[in-house]
Amino acid sequence: MILVTGGAGFIGSNFVLGWLAQSDEPVINLDKLTYAGNLGNLQALADDPRHVFVKGDICDEKLVAGLLAQYKPRAILNFAAESHVDRSIHGPRDFVITNVNGTFALLEATRAYWADLADADKAAFRFLHVSTDEVYGTLGAEDAPFTETTAYAPNSPYSASKAASDHLVRAYYHTYGLPTLTTNCSNNYGPYHFPEKLIPLIIANARQGKPLPIYGDGQQVRDWLYVSDHCAAIRRVLEAGRPGETYNVGGWNEMANLDVVRILCGILDELAPKAAGSYVDQIVHVADRPGHDRRYAIDARKIERELGWKPVETFETGIRKTVEWYLEHDAWVRDVQSGDYLRWLDTNYSNRDSQPEPGQ
Ligand code: NAD
Ligand code: TYD
């Protein structure tokens, strides 16, 4: 089996759902259920014995060690993180605690577990760390996209904490020989994306008649990748990536924020027209984000050359699917915005009788 951390968040839940759709290998899902974790994302697996959910913190080294001893996973995939740049500006502490200390605790528990494995299991074991292109900092309009050898130059507390975690992962390979893999991916979008991030926020605000806030001039460029393509890349790196290596993952799809928002408005005008006018009329420019990176772009040739991965979705196909998903999941958005999803644990477990295991 595999141990996934942060599997109730946006990418983690897409990964777990995708994994169990194409494999019967069980998943232990360790998630702290912060504001970003939503067990409702995994409702389809509620009665599936292949999915074991554990509410807990990756900083809790004893808990992680206990899970490793109990379930003996062949791999750990670390998605757990504080992930929102704006939150990292308002309150960087949680980012250092989870992203840096948490990754460190996970690595320490993993190192102890891995050291005691039999030789064949030791060689086959993998620690896959899911990271971001934001560790490379910002590009000018004419600069070449980020490669795996681009120097780290993070500019936000979020990207700095992810950079620190990447360095720890690297060090555990070089120092202890732990078979690590790191993926540095560009901006994802798709189902279950928390509506504080640009694309789901714009869809939700548009539908609710609220302003569509563009930071600064809206000419900041991101390289968008549909989330299921990212999940496929992670599966491929886990399967065939070379230990100690890092792989950049991206969609070859650079786009300015204002263009993304205009495309969203166009699709919404078509699929869910307003009584009068266009959603574009709701666009407003607001004060820019401090330290706002101007451009990210990923050179994803290494993962294509070495592992044969490339994205399946284009931005046109992926963004349409995304808007359609949000239109069909109004209730999911409403639950997230009202905080109702946080009560999911109570809803799910409070009315169930619990009985000890027979024979115990
Ligand atoms: P997310 O914020 O949606 O989900 C994070 C999940 O981690 C949540 O379920 C949360 O409850 C859990 N978590 C947070 N702190 C934890 C802790 N201390 N212990 C256990 N669980 C904890 O994030 P996401 O967008 O799904 O990102 C997942 C990973 O992918 C992150 O490491 C992020 O840096 C990376 N990444 C994200 C993007 C993107 O566009 N979203 C792009 C590249 C890389
Ligand atoms: P975001 O989804 O927060 O991802 P990241 O900061 O990790 O790239 O933001 C994507 C881009 O959209 C980024 O350049 C900031 C911008 N943005 C806005 O213009 N308005 C908003 O309300 C938000 C949340 C983001």
Short mmCIF file of C-alpha atoms and ligand atoms in Angstrom, two decimals:
data_model
loop_
_atom_site.label_atom_id
_atom_site.label_comp_id
_atom_site.label_asym_id
_atom_site.label_seq_id
_atom_site.Cartn_x
_atom_site.Cartn_y
_atom_site.Cartn_z
CA MET A 1 0.00 0.00 0.00
CA ILE A 2 0.93 3.65 -0.24
CA LEU A 3 0.74 6.44 2.35
CA VAL A 4 -0.54 9.77 1.05
CA THR A 5 -0.40 12.92 3.18
CA GLY A 6 -2.76 15.82 2.52
CA GLY A 7 -5.12 13.57 0.58
CA ALA A 8 -8.23 15.56 1.55
CA GLY A 9 -7.00 18.73 -0.16
CA PHE A 10 -7.39 19.77 -3.78
CA ILE A 11 -4.63 17.82 -5.52
CA GLY A 12 -4.38 15.08 -2.89
CA SER A 13 -8.07 14.15 -3.15
CA ASN A 14 -7.88 14.14 -6.95
CA PHE A 15 -4.82 11.92 -6.64
CA VAL A 16 -6.46 9.45 -4.23
CA LEU A 17 -9.63 9.23 -6.35
CA GLY A 18 -7.55 8.77 -9.51
CA TRP A 19 -5.27 6.20 -7.88
CA LEU A 20 -8.11 3.98 -6.71
CA ALA A 21 -9.84 4.31 -10.09
CA GLN A 22 -6.87 2.66 -11.80
CA SER A 23 -5.44 0.39 -9.07
CA ASP A 24 -6.57 -1.75 -6.16
CA GLU A 25 -3.50 -0.89 -4.12
CA PRO A 26 -4.82 0.57 -0.83
CA VAL A 27 -4.14 4.13 0.29
CA ILE A 28 -3.57 5.35 3.83
CA ASN A 29 -4.56 9.00 3.79
CA LEU A 30 -3.07 11.12 6.59
CA ASP A 31 -4.57 14.60 6.69
CA LYS A 32 -4.91 17.16 9.46
CA LEU A 33 -8.14 18.54 7.93
CA THR A 34 -7.13 22.16 8.12
CA TYR A 35 -9.56 24.65 6.51
CA ALA A 36 -8.26 23.29 3.14
CA GLY A 37 -8.95 19.64 3.89
CA ASN A 38 -12.43 18.43 2.99
CA LEU A 39 -13.50 14.84 3.51
CA GLY A 40 -16.50 15.57 1.32
CA ASN A 41 -14.05 15.41 -1.61
CA LEU A 42 -13.60 11.73 -0.80
CA GLN A 43 -17.24 10.88 -0.24
CA ALA A 44 -17.15 8.38 -3.12
CA LEU A 45 -14.67 6.33 -1.03
CA ALA A 46 -16.62 6.45 2.25
CA ASP A 47 -17.35 2.72 2.22
CA ASP A 48 -14.32 1.64 0.22
CA PRO A 49 -11.98 -0.59 2.26
CA ARG A 50 -9.07 0.35 -0.02
CA HIS A 51 -9.07 3.85 1.51
CA VAL A 52 -8.08 4.31 5.15
CA PHE A 53 -8.43 7.87 6.39
CA VAL A 54 -6.41 9.02 9.41
CA LYS A 55 -6.94 12.49 10.82
CA GLY A 56 -3.52 13.66 11.97
CA ASP A 57 -0.61 16.02 11.55
CA ILE A 58 2.55 15.29 9.56
CA CYS A 59 4.43 17.16 12.30
CA ASP A 60 3.51 14.32 14.68
CA GLU A 61 6.52 12.07 14.12
CA LYS A 62 5.27 9.44 16.59
CA LEU A 63 1.93 9.17 14.82
CA VAL A 64 3.66 8.82 11.44
CA ALA A 65 6.08 6.22 12.82
CA GLY A 66 3.12 4.24 14.20
CA LEU A 67 1.35 4.33 10.83
CA LEU A 68 4.48 3.19 9.02
CA ALA A 69 4.97 0.30 11.45
CA GLN A 70 1.30 -0.70 11.21
CA TYR A 71 0.72 -0.45 7.45
CA LYS A 72 4.23 -0.93 6.02
CA PRO A 73 3.71 1.19 2.91
CA ARG A 74 6.01 0.78 -0.10
CA ALA A 75 5.87 4.53 -0.76
CA ILE A 76 5.00 7.86 0.85
CA LEU A 77 3.62 10.71 -1.22
CA ASN A 78 3.73 14.06 0.55
CA PHE A 79 0.99 16.45 -0.61
CA ALA A 80 0.32 17.94 2.85
CA ALA A 81 1.11 21.64 2.97
CA GLU A 82 -0.18 25.10 3.60
CA SER A 83 -0.60 26.15 -0.02
CA HIS A 84 -2.08 29.63 -0.42
CA VAL A 85 0.37 32.48 -1.13
CA ASP A 86 -1.96 35.24 0.17
CA ARG A 87 -2.45 33.39 3.48
CA SER A 88 1.34 33.01 3.76
CA ILE A 89 1.67 36.80 3.51
CA HIS A 90 -0.91 37.38 6.28
CA GLY A 91 0.39 34.56 8.51
CA PRO A 92 3.61 32.80 7.55
CA ARG A 93 3.98 30.76 10.76
CA ASP A 94 1.75 27.83 9.78
CA PHE A 95 3.66 27.58 6.50
CA VAL A 96 6.97 27.09 8.27
CA ILE A 97 5.43 24.68 10.77
CA THR A 98 3.73 22.38 8.27
CA ASN A 99 5.84 22.78 5.16
CA VAL A 100 9.26 22.81 6.81
CA ASN A 101 8.90 21.15 10.22
CA GLY A 102 6.22 18.78 8.94
CA THR A 103 8.31 17.58 6.00
CA PHE A 104 11.26 17.19 8.38
CA ALA A 105 9.21 15.08 10.81
CA LEU A 106 7.94 12.96 7.93
CA LEU A 107 11.47 12.44 6.65
CA GLU A 108 12.75 11.48 10.09
CA ALA A 109 9.99 8.92 10.65
CA THR A 110 10.54 7.59 7.13
CA ARG A 111 14.30 7.32 7.56
CA ALA A 112 13.90 5.19 10.70
CA TYR A 113 11.27 2.96 9.05
CA TRP A 114 13.23 2.59 5.81
CA ALA A 115 16.49 1.72 7.59
CA ASP A 116 14.87 -1.42 9.04
CA LEU A 117 13.36 -2.71 5.80
CA ALA A 118 14.70 -5.84 4.13
CA ASP A 119 17.14 -5.06 1.31
CA ALA A 120 14.67 -5.60 -1.56
CA ASP A 121 11.97 -3.49 0.13
CA LYS A 122 14.55 -0.84 0.91
CA ALA A 123 15.58 -0.60 -2.74
CA ALA A 124 11.96 -0.47 -3.95
CA PHE A 125 10.80 2.13 -1.38
CA ARG A 126 10.09 5.70 -2.55
CA PHE A 127 9.47 9.02 -0.80
CA LEU A 128 7.80 11.33 -3.31
CA HIS A 129 7.61 15.00 -2.37
CA VAL A 130 5.05 17.12 -4.22
CA SER A 131 6.37 20.63 -4.72
CA THR A 132 5.84 23.74 -6.79
CA ASP A 133 7.47 25.79 -9.54
CA GLU A 134 7.18 28.81 -7.22
CA VAL A 135 10.49 27.79 -5.56
CA TYR A 136 12.27 29.14 -8.67
CA GLY A 137 10.96 32.67 -8.14
CA THR A 138 9.86 34.90 -10.99
CA LEU A 139 10.69 35.17 -14.70
CA GLY A 140 10.89 38.18 -16.98
CA ALA A 141 8.81 38.18 -20.16
CA GLU A 142 11.73 37.00 -22.33
CA ASP A 143 13.33 34.52 -19.89
CA ALA A 144 13.50 30.80 -20.70
CA PRO A 145 11.11 28.62 -18.63
CA PHE A 146 12.28 27.01 -15.37
CA THR A 147 14.30 23.80 -15.77
CA GLU A 148 15.33 21.38 -13.00
CA THR A 149 18.67 23.22 -12.76
CA THR A 150 17.24 26.74 -12.37
CA ALA A 151 18.51 28.23 -9.09
CA TYR A 152 15.94 28.44 -6.28
CA ALA A 153 14.86 32.06 -5.60
CA PRO A 154 11.55 31.94 -3.68
CA ASN A 155 9.79 35.27 -3.07
CA SER A 156 6.83 34.48 -0.79
CA PRO A 157 6.74 32.80 2.62
CA TYR A 158 4.84 29.96 0.89
CA SER A 159 7.46 29.37 -1.78
CA ALA A 160 10.32 29.85 0.71
CA SER A 161 8.85 27.17 2.97
CA LYS A 162 8.37 24.80 0.02
CA ALA A 163 11.95 25.50 -1.10
CA ALA A 164 13.21 24.61 2.39
CA SER A 165 11.25 21.35 2.31
CA ASP A 166 12.66 20.50 -1.13
CA HIS A 167 16.19 21.03 0.21
CA LEU A 168 15.54 18.70 3.15
CA VAL A 169 14.24 16.01 0.79
CA ARG A 170 17.32 16.42 -1.38
CA ALA A 171 19.59 16.19 1.66
CA TYR A 172 18.00 12.93 2.83
CA TYR A 173 18.82 11.35 -0.53
CA HIS A 174 22.41 12.56 -0.57
CA THR A 175 23.13 12.01 3.12
CA TYR A 176 21.18 8.86 3.97
CA GLY A 177 20.46 7.37 0.56
CA LEU A 178 16.69 7.57 1.16
CA PRO A 179 15.14 6.99 -2.30
CA THR A 180 13.43 10.36 -2.76
CA LEU A 181 11.69 11.91 -5.76
CA THR A 182 10.57 15.53 -6.06
CA THR A 183 8.09 17.01 -8.51
CA ASN A 184 7.90 20.78 -9.08
CA CYS A 185 4.61 21.56 -10.73
CA SER A 186 3.00 24.68 -12.14
CA ASN A 187 -0.46 26.03 -11.18
CA ASN A 188 -3.16 23.35 -11.14
CA TYR A 189 -6.88 23.78 -11.74
CA GLY A 190 -9.87 21.43 -11.81
CA PRO A 191 -12.49 19.85 -9.50
CA TYR A 192 -12.30 20.35 -5.70
CA HIS A 193 -10.11 23.45 -6.04
CA PHE A 194 -10.67 25.54 -2.92
CA PRO A 195 -12.45 28.80 -3.84
CA GLU A 196 -9.75 31.07 -2.42
CA LYS A 197 -7.53 30.38 -5.46
CA LEU A 198 -7.97 32.40 -8.65
CA ILE A 199 -9.96 30.07 -10.93
CA PRO A 200 -12.55 28.68 -8.47
CA LEU A 201 -12.86 32.09 -6.77
CA ILE A 202 -13.72 33.76 -10.07
CA ILE A 203 -16.29 31.08 -10.94
CA ALA A 204 -17.91 31.29 -7.50
CA ASN A 205 -17.93 35.12 -7.38
CA ALA A 206 -19.27 35.36 -10.92
CA ARG A 207 -22.17 33.07 -10.07
CA GLN A 208 -22.90 34.96 -6.88
CA GLY A 209 -22.90 38.37 -8.57
CA LYS A 210 -19.79 39.49 -6.67
CA PRO A 211 -16.79 41.44 -8.02
CA LEU A 212 -14.06 39.45 -9.84
CA PRO A 213 -10.85 40.78 -8.21
CA ILE A 214 -7.78 41.12 -10.42
CA TYR A 215 -4.57 41.90 -8.55
CA GLY A 216 -2.75 44.88 -10.11
CA ASP A 217 -2.79 44.98 -13.91
CA GLY A 218 -3.67 41.27 -14.28
CA GLN A 219 -0.73 40.70 -16.62
CA GLN A 220 0.97 38.20 -14.30
CA VAL A 221 1.52 34.93 -16.14
CA ARG A 222 0.94 31.41 -14.80
CA ASP A 223 1.42 28.05 -16.56
CA TRP A 224 -1.85 26.17 -15.97
CA LEU A 225 -2.12 22.37 -15.74
CA TYR A 226 -5.32 20.37 -15.34
CA VAL A 227 -5.13 18.49 -12.03
CA SER A 228 -5.61 14.97 -13.45
CA ASP A 229 -2.57 15.54 -15.66
CA HIS A 230 -0.55 16.44 -12.57
CA CYS A 231 -1.79 13.28 -10.83
CA ALA A 232 -0.78 11.17 -13.85
CA ALA A 233 2.69 12.76 -13.76
CA ILE A 234 3.05 11.89 -10.07
CA ARG A 235 2.03 8.26 -10.71
CA ARG A 236 4.58 8.07 -13.53
CA VAL A 237 7.39 9.57 -11.42
CA LEU A 238 6.57 7.15 -8.61
CA GLU A 239 6.67 4.26 -11.04
CA ALA A 240 9.78 5.10 -13.02
CA GLY A 241 11.49 8.23 -11.65
CA ARG A 242 15.15 7.92 -10.70
CA PRO A 243 15.77 8.29 -6.94
CA GLY A 244 17.35 11.59 -6.01
CA GLU A 245 15.96 13.31 -9.12
CA THR A 246 13.56 16.23 -9.46
CA TYR A 247 11.03 16.53 -12.28
CA ASN A 248 9.37 19.73 -13.47
CA VAL A 249 5.71 19.26 -14.39
CA GLY A 250 3.79 21.82 -16.44
CA GLY A 251 1.08 22.34 -18.99
CA TRP A 252 2.95 24.31 -21.69
CA ASN A 253 0.15 26.75 -21.17
CA GLU A 254 1.23 30.23 -20.13
CA MET A 255 -1.56 32.70 -19.70
CA ALA A 256 -2.01 36.15 -18.15
CA ASN A 257 -4.48 36.25 -15.25
CA LEU A 258 -6.77 38.75 -16.97
CA ASP A 259 -7.01 36.45 -20.01
CA VAL A 260 -7.85 33.49 -17.75
CA VAL A 261 -10.61 35.52 -16.11
CA ARG A 262 -11.99 36.68 -19.48
CA ILE A 263 -12.05 33.08 -20.75
CA LEU A 264 -13.92 32.00 -17.60
CA CYS A 265 -16.44 34.80 -18.13
CA GLY A 266 -16.92 33.75 -21.76
CA ILE A 267 -17.63 30.11 -20.84
CA LEU A 268 -19.98 31.20 -18.05
CA ASP A 269 -21.79 33.59 -20.44
CA GLU A 270 -22.36 30.58 -22.68
CA LEU A 271 -23.26 27.93 -20.07
CA ALA A 272 -24.96 30.01 -17.38
CA PRO A 273 -25.87 33.38 -18.93
CA LYS A 274 -26.87 36.31 -16.74
CA ALA A 275 -30.25 37.93 -17.18
CA ALA A 276 -28.48 40.91 -18.72
CA GLY A 277 -24.88 41.71 -19.68
CA SER A 278 -21.71 39.66 -19.38
CA TYR A 279 -19.79 38.36 -16.36
CA VAL A 280 -16.90 40.48 -17.69
CA ASP A 281 -18.79 43.49 -16.28
CA GLN A 282 -18.01 42.16 -12.77
CA ILE A 283 -14.20 42.42 -13.24
CA VAL A 284 -12.49 44.89 -10.89
CA HIS A 285 -8.81 45.67 -10.38
CA VAL A 286 -7.66 45.63 -6.75
CA ALA A 287 -4.34 46.36 -5.02
CA ASP A 288 -1.57 44.01 -6.08
CA ARG A 289 -0.15 41.19 -3.93
CA PRO A 290 3.12 42.21 -2.21
CA GLY A 291 6.11 40.49 -3.83
CA HIS A 292 3.82 39.22 -6.60
CA ASP A 293 5.78 36.95 -8.96
CA ARG A 294 5.31 38.26 -12.50
CA ARG A 295 5.68 35.08 -14.51
CA TYR A 296 6.03 31.31 -14.01
CA ALA A 297 6.75 28.93 -16.88
CA ILE A 298 7.83 25.31 -16.74
CA ASP A 299 10.11 23.49 -19.12
CA ALA A 300 8.66 19.97 -18.82
CA ARG A 301 10.95 18.29 -21.35
CA LYS A 302 12.83 16.13 -18.81
CA ILE A 303 9.75 14.26 -17.60
CA GLU A 304 8.58 13.82 -21.20
CA ARG A 305 12.00 12.61 -22.43
CA GLU A 306 12.80 10.30 -19.52
CA LEU A 307 9.36 9.10 -18.42
CA GLY A 308 7.15 9.72 -21.45
CA TRP A 309 4.69 11.96 -19.57
CA LYS A 310 2.94 14.90 -21.18
CA PRO A 311 -0.38 16.56 -20.46
CA VAL A 312 -3.53 15.16 -22.03
CA GLU A 313 -5.74 18.21 -21.53
CA THR A 314 -5.31 21.52 -23.31
CA PHE A 315 -6.37 24.66 -21.45
CA GLU A 316 -9.46 24.83 -23.67
CA THR A 317 -10.63 21.32 -22.75
CA GLY A 318 -9.57 21.50 -19.11
CA ILE A 319 -11.08 24.89 -18.30
CA ARG A 320 -14.42 23.95 -19.89
CA LYS A 321 -14.53 20.72 -17.83
CA THR A 322 -13.69 22.76 -14.74
CA VAL A 323 -16.46 25.30 -15.25
CA GLU A 324 -18.93 22.47 -15.97
CA TRP A 325 -17.84 20.72 -12.75
CA TYR A 326 -18.41 23.87 -10.68
CA LEU A 327 -21.79 24.48 -12.28
CA GLU A 328 -22.79 20.92 -11.34
CA HIS A 329 -21.38 21.23 -7.81
CA ASP A 330 -22.92 24.42 -6.47
CA ALA A 331 -23.59 22.60 -3.21
CA TRP A 332 -19.89 21.76 -2.76
CA VAL A 333 -18.99 25.45 -3.17
CA ARG A 334 -21.77 26.54 -0.82
CA ASP A 335 -20.62 24.03 1.86
CA VAL A 336 -17.05 25.24 1.59
CA GLN A 337 -18.06 28.89 1.79
CA SER A 338 -20.42 28.36 4.70
CA GLY A 339 -17.94 26.15 6.57
CA ASP A 340 -20.42 23.27 6.54
CA TYR A 341 -17.80 20.87 5.19
CA LEU A 342 -15.89 21.31 8.47
CA ARG A 343 -18.79 19.61 10.19
CA TRP A 344 -18.51 16.61 7.87
CA LEU A 345 -16.73 14.48 10.46
CA ASP A 346 -19.56 15.01 12.94
CA THR A 347 -22.15 14.38 10.26
CA ASN A 348 -20.45 11.21 9.12
CA TYR A 349 -19.50 9.64 12.41
CA SER A 350 -21.68 11.00 15.23
CA ASN A 351 -24.76 8.94 14.39
CA ARG A 352 -22.96 5.68 13.75
CA ASP A 353 -22.86 3.13 16.53
CA SER A 354 -19.30 2.11 17.19
CA GLN A 355 -18.57 -1.43 18.28
CA PRO A 356 -15.27 -3.05 19.10
CA GLU A 357 -13.77 -5.44 16.55
CA PRO A 358 -15.12 -8.97 17.21
CA GLY A 359 -12.79 -10.88 19.53
CA GLN A 360 -11.30 -7.76 21.15
P1 NAD B 1 -4.51 22.26 -0.43
O1 NAD B 1 -4.25 23.44 0.44
O2 NAD B 1 -5.77 22.20 -1.22
O3 NAD B 1 -4.49 20.91 0.46
C1 NAD B 1 -3.52 20.70 1.45
C2 NAD B 1 -3.98 19.51 2.29
O4 NAD B 1 -2.97 19.25 3.28
C3 NAD B 1 -5.29 19.75 3.05
O5 NAD B 1 -6.12 18.62 2.93
C4 NAD B 1 -4.84 19.98 4.48
O6 NAD B 1 -5.81 19.58 5.43
C5 NAD B 1 -3.61 19.10 4.55
N1 NAD B 1 -2.66 19.55 5.59
C6 NAD B 1 -2.22 20.80 5.83
N2 NAD B 1 -1.37 20.80 6.87
C7 NAD B 1 -1.24 19.52 7.27
C8 NAD B 1 -0.49 18.87 8.29
N3 NAD B 1 0.30 19.57 9.11
N4 NAD B 1 -0.59 17.53 8.42
C9 NAD B 1 -1.41 16.81 7.60
N5 NAD B 1 -2.16 17.36 6.64
C10 NAD B 1 -2.06 18.70 6.47
O7 NAD B 1 -3.23 22.15 -1.36
P2 NAD B 1 -3.11 21.58 -2.85
O8 NAD B 1 -3.36 22.69 -3.78
O9 NAD B 1 -3.86 20.32 -2.95
O10 NAD B 1 -1.54 21.27 -2.90
C11 NAD B 1 -1.04 19.99 -2.54
C12 NAD B 1 0.47 20.01 -2.68
O11 NAD B 1 0.82 20.33 -4.03
C13 NAD B 1 1.14 21.07 -1.81
O12 NAD B 1 2.33 20.52 -1.30
C14 NAD B 1 1.44 22.21 -2.77
O13 NAD B 1 2.57 22.92 -2.35
C15 NAD B 1 1.70 21.45 -4.05
N6 NAD B 1 1.41 22.17 -5.29
C16 NAD B 1 0.19 22.79 -5.47
C17 NAD B 1 -0.07 23.42 -6.68
C18 NAD B 1 -1.40 24.08 -6.94
O14 NAD B 1 -1.58 24.73 -7.98
N7 NAD B 1 -2.41 23.92 -6.08
C19 NAD B 1 0.89 23.44 -7.70
C20 NAD B 1 2.11 22.80 -7.47
C21 NAD B 1 2.35 22.17 -6.27
P1 TYD B 2 -3.45 31.75 -6.96
O1 TYD B 2 -4.59 30.95 -7.48
O2 TYD B 2 -3.50 32.26 -5.55
O3 TYD B 2 -2.13 30.90 -7.22
P2 TYD B 2 -0.55 31.34 -7.07
O4 TYD B 2 -0.46 32.60 -6.34
O5 TYD B 2 0.02 30.19 -6.31
O6 TYD B 2 -0.04 31.42 -8.48
O7 TYD B 2 -3.27 32.99 -7.91
C1 TYD B 2 -3.05 32.84 -9.30
C2 TYD B 2 -2.77 34.21 -9.88
O8 TYD B 2 -3.95 35.00 -9.79
C3 TYD B 2 -1.71 34.96 -9.12
O9 TYD B 2 -0.94 35.73 -10.05
C4 TYD B 2 -2.50 35.90 -8.22
C5 TYD B 2 -3.74 36.19 -9.03
N1 TYD B 2 -4.98 36.43 -8.27
C6 TYD B 2 -5.77 37.54 -8.58
O10 TYD B 2 -5.46 38.34 -9.48
N2 TYD B 2 -6.92 37.72 -7.87
C7 TYD B 2 -7.29 36.90 -6.85
O11 TYD B 2 -8.36 37.15 -6.20
C8 TYD B 2 -6.48 35.75 -6.55
C9 TYD B 2 -6.85 34.80 -5.44
C10 TYD B 2 -5.33 35.56 -7.30
#
